[in-house]
Amino acid sequence: TKLEGERAVLAAGNRHAIVRTAGFLGCGGPSRPTFVERMLETIRDHPPLWAASDQVSNITPVDELASGIMRLIESGATGIWHIAHPQTISRYDLGIMLARLAAADPSRIERINYDSLHRAARRPLRGGLKTEKASRDLTLTYRPLEESLALVLRQIESKSTA
């Protein structure tokens, strides 16, 4: 597990930096679409999209994550770092934002409670990471989440027309 990996790094006693992040926002490869690509496909082609409105987490643009990791490496800082977009959002609100940006019908998204998804692995309802330390100490800045989602949507759409 991720926790076991962190414990192994910490137990090794060497100089280290551990990065925790959440909810990648990017464009996937041809055989492995991202959750945003799957959301978009469901909204457009296989509605409804059932999306939990009572569970929130960070959604992190992969380019901003990479930039944050590079800053961490360049700084020589050690320890545990939360590098993630500071805004938390529910999958339902993300779906509505995505539908609006993609000119799709937001009524194709159904608001549900997380428990009704019957997930095998239970996730916390408030899953956001505290990102203030990394933002402050590494001087990280993030685009507004809607802007990042619009950028990823353009990448997805250009990939599908290529």
GROMACS .gro file of C-alpha atoms in nm:
model
  162
    1THR     CA    1   0.000   0.000   0.000
    2LYS     CA    2   0.098   0.364  -0.017
    3LEU     CA    3   0.121   0.378   0.360
    4GLU     CA    4   0.354   0.076   0.370
    5GLY     CA    5   0.573   0.241   0.107
    6GLU     CA    6   0.593   0.560   0.312
    7ARG     CA    7   0.681   0.363   0.624
    8ALA     CA    8   0.958   0.178   0.440
    9VAL     CA    9   1.109   0.507   0.319
   10LEU     CA   10   1.088   0.658   0.667
   11ALA     CA   11   1.238   0.346   0.828
   12ALA     CA   12   1.535   0.351   0.589
   13GLY     CA   13   1.653   0.663   0.767
   14ASN     CA   14   1.803   0.818   0.456
   15ARG     CA   15   1.742   1.170   0.334
   16HIS     CA   16   1.403   1.161   0.165
   17ALA     CA   17   1.105   1.354   0.038
   18ILE     CA   18   0.765   1.187   0.020
   19VAL     CA   19   0.499   1.344  -0.200
   20ARG     CA   20   0.132   1.285  -0.134
   21THR     CA   21  -0.117   1.395  -0.397
   22ALA     CA   22  -0.478   1.331  -0.492
   23GLY     CA   23  -0.704   1.296  -0.795
   24PHE     CA   24  -0.492   1.333  -1.107
   25LEU     CA   25  -0.634   1.570  -1.369
   26GLY     CA   26  -0.482   1.500  -1.707
   27CYS     CA   27  -0.522   1.325  -2.039
   28GLY     CA   28  -0.472   0.948  -2.045
   29GLY     CA   29  -0.329   0.713  -2.301
   30PRO     CA   30  -0.530   0.523  -2.562
   31SER     CA   31  -0.571   0.210  -2.351
   32ARG     CA   32  -0.622   0.379  -2.014
   33PRO     CA   33  -0.858   0.677  -2.006
   34THR     CA   34  -0.858   0.903  -1.700
   35PHE     CA   35  -1.157   0.943  -1.473
   36VAL     CA   36  -1.234   1.278  -1.644
   37GLU     CA   37  -1.234   1.105  -1.984
   38ARG     CA   38  -1.464   0.834  -1.848
   39MET     CA   39  -1.692   1.098  -1.694
   40LEU     CA   40  -1.713   1.283  -2.024
   41GLU     CA   41  -1.788   0.965  -2.219
   42THR     CA   42  -2.064   0.873  -1.976
   43ILE     CA   43  -2.219   1.220  -1.984
   44ARG     CA   44  -2.217   1.229  -2.364
   45ASP     CA   45  -2.279   0.867  -2.465
   46HIS     CA   46  -2.407   0.660  -2.171
   47PRO     CA   47  -2.602   0.878  -1.928
   48PRO     CA   48  -2.669   0.910  -1.653
   49LEU     CA   49  -2.341   0.973  -1.474
   50TRP     CA   50  -2.394   0.894  -1.106
   51ALA     CA   51  -2.169   1.125  -0.908
   52ALA     CA   52  -2.135   1.164  -0.534
   53SER     CA   53  -2.205   1.510  -0.400
   54ASP     CA   54  -2.116   1.437  -0.037
   55GLN     CA   55  -1.754   1.332  -0.089
   56VAL     CA   56  -1.486   1.591  -0.168
   57SER     CA   57  -1.118   1.567  -0.247
   58ASN     CA   58  -0.842   1.753  -0.424
   59ILE     CA   59  -0.815   1.720  -0.801
   60THR     CA   60  -0.457   1.784  -0.910
   61PRO     CA   61  -0.356   1.888  -1.263
   62VAL     CA   62  -0.063   1.664  -1.358
   63ASP     CA   63   0.140   1.949  -1.506
   64GLU     CA   64   0.113   2.142  -1.180
   65LEU     CA   65   0.201   1.829  -0.981
   66ALA     CA   66   0.513   1.781  -1.196
   67SER     CA   67   0.608   2.145  -1.146
   68GLY     CA   68   0.564   2.109  -0.770
   69ILE     CA   69   0.781   1.797  -0.759
   70MET     CA   70   1.052   1.975  -0.959
   71ARG     CA   71   1.044   2.267  -0.713
   72LEU     CA   72   1.070   2.019  -0.424
   73ILE     CA   73   1.374   1.850  -0.581
   74GLU     CA   74   1.541   2.182  -0.662
   75SER     CA   75   1.484   2.308  -0.307
   76GLY     CA   76   1.651   2.005  -0.150
   77ALA     CA   77   1.370   1.994   0.106
   78THR     CA   78   1.297   1.670   0.287
   79GLY     CA   79   1.001   1.524   0.472
   80ILE     CA   80   0.640   1.466   0.374
   81TRP     CA   81   0.480   1.707   0.128
   82HIS     CA   82   0.120   1.742   0.011
   83ILE     CA   83   0.137   1.864  -0.348
   84ALA     CA   84  -0.218   1.896  -0.477
   85HIS     CA   85  -0.454   2.164  -0.600
   86PRO     CA   86  -0.573   2.338  -0.283
   87GLN     CA   87  -0.940   2.342  -0.385
   88THR     CA   88  -1.153   2.043  -0.291
   89ILE     CA   89  -1.451   1.948  -0.504
   90SER     CA   90  -1.709   1.671  -0.520
   91ARG     CA   91  -1.729   1.442  -0.821
   92TYR     CA   92  -2.079   1.577  -0.877
   93ASP     CA   93  -1.961   1.939  -0.892
   94LEU     CA   94  -1.669   1.836  -1.111
   95GLY     CA   95  -1.912   1.659  -1.346
   96ILE     CA   96  -2.134   1.968  -1.367
   97MET     CA   97  -1.829   2.184  -1.441
   98LEU     CA   98  -1.712   1.936  -1.706
   99ALA     CA   99  -2.056   1.920  -1.870
  100ARG     CA  100  -2.076   2.300  -1.887
  101LEU     CA  101  -1.728   2.329  -2.039
  102ALA     CA  102  -1.801   2.051  -2.291
  103ALA     CA  103  -2.138   2.201  -2.390
  104ALA     CA  104  -2.307   1.883  -2.266
  105ASP     CA  105  -2.637   1.859  -2.082
  106PRO     CA  106  -2.574   1.875  -1.704
  107SER     CA  107  -2.907   1.702  -1.640
  108ARG     CA  108  -2.730   1.382  -1.753
  109ILE     CA  109  -2.550   1.386  -1.417
  110GLU     CA  110  -2.736   1.243  -1.120
  111ARG     CA  111  -2.646   1.357  -0.770
  112ILE     CA  112  -2.607   1.065  -0.532
  113ASN     CA  113  -2.457   0.995  -0.191
  114TYR     CA  114  -2.120   0.823  -0.176
  115ASP     CA  115  -2.258   0.526   0.018
  116SER     CA  116  -2.493   0.440  -0.268
  117LEU     CA  117  -2.190   0.372  -0.493
  118HIS     CA  118  -2.113   0.055  -0.290
  119ARG     CA  119  -1.737   0.086  -0.339
  120ALA     CA  120  -1.523  -0.208  -0.229
  121ALA     CA  121  -1.264   0.026  -0.077
  122ARG     CA  122  -1.423   0.286   0.151
  123ARG     CA  123  -1.288   0.639   0.104
  124PRO     CA  124  -1.333   0.931   0.343
  125LEU     CA  125  -1.602   1.188   0.267
  126ARG     CA  126  -1.361   1.475   0.337
  127GLY     CA  127  -1.051   1.356   0.155
  128GLY     CA  128  -0.872   1.682   0.090
  129LEU     CA  129  -0.503   1.723   0.161
  130LYS     CA  130  -0.370   2.022   0.352
  131THR     CA  131  -0.150   2.194   0.095
  132GLU     CA  132  -0.056   2.519   0.270
  133LYS     CA  133   0.300   2.408   0.364
  134ALA     CA  134   0.394   2.311   0.007
  135SER     CA  135   0.226   2.617  -0.142
  136ARG     CA  136   0.407   2.846   0.102
  137ASP     CA  137   0.751   2.683   0.130
  138LEU     CA  138   0.784   2.583  -0.236
  139THR     CA  139   0.597   2.894  -0.363
  140LEU     CA  140   0.352   2.683  -0.563
  141THR     CA  141   0.068   2.848  -0.748
  142TYR     CA  142  -0.225   2.685  -0.922
  143ARG     CA  143  -0.460   2.788  -1.200
  144PRO     CA  144  -0.828   2.802  -1.109
  145LEU     CA  145  -0.963   2.445  -1.122
  146GLU     CA  146  -1.212   2.532  -1.398
  147GLU     CA  147  -0.927   2.665  -1.615
  148SER     CA  148  -0.726   2.346  -1.562
  149LEU     CA  149  -1.031   2.133  -1.647
  150ALA     CA  150  -1.088   2.336  -1.966
  151LEU     CA  151  -0.724   2.277  -2.066
  152VAL     CA  152  -0.758   1.901  -2.011
  153LEU     CA  153  -1.086   1.899  -2.205
  154ARG     CA  154  -0.910   2.063  -2.503
  155GLN     CA  155  -0.636   1.796  -2.481
  156ILE     CA  156  -0.895   1.517  -2.470
  157GLU     CA  157  -1.084   1.658  -2.766
  158SER     CA  158  -0.768   1.711  -2.974
  159LYS     CA  159  -0.659   1.354  -2.893
  160SER     CA  160  -0.993   1.215  -3.015
  161THR     CA  161  -0.971   1.403  -3.348
  162ALA     CA  162  -0.608   1.305  -3.413
   0.00000   0.00000   0.00000
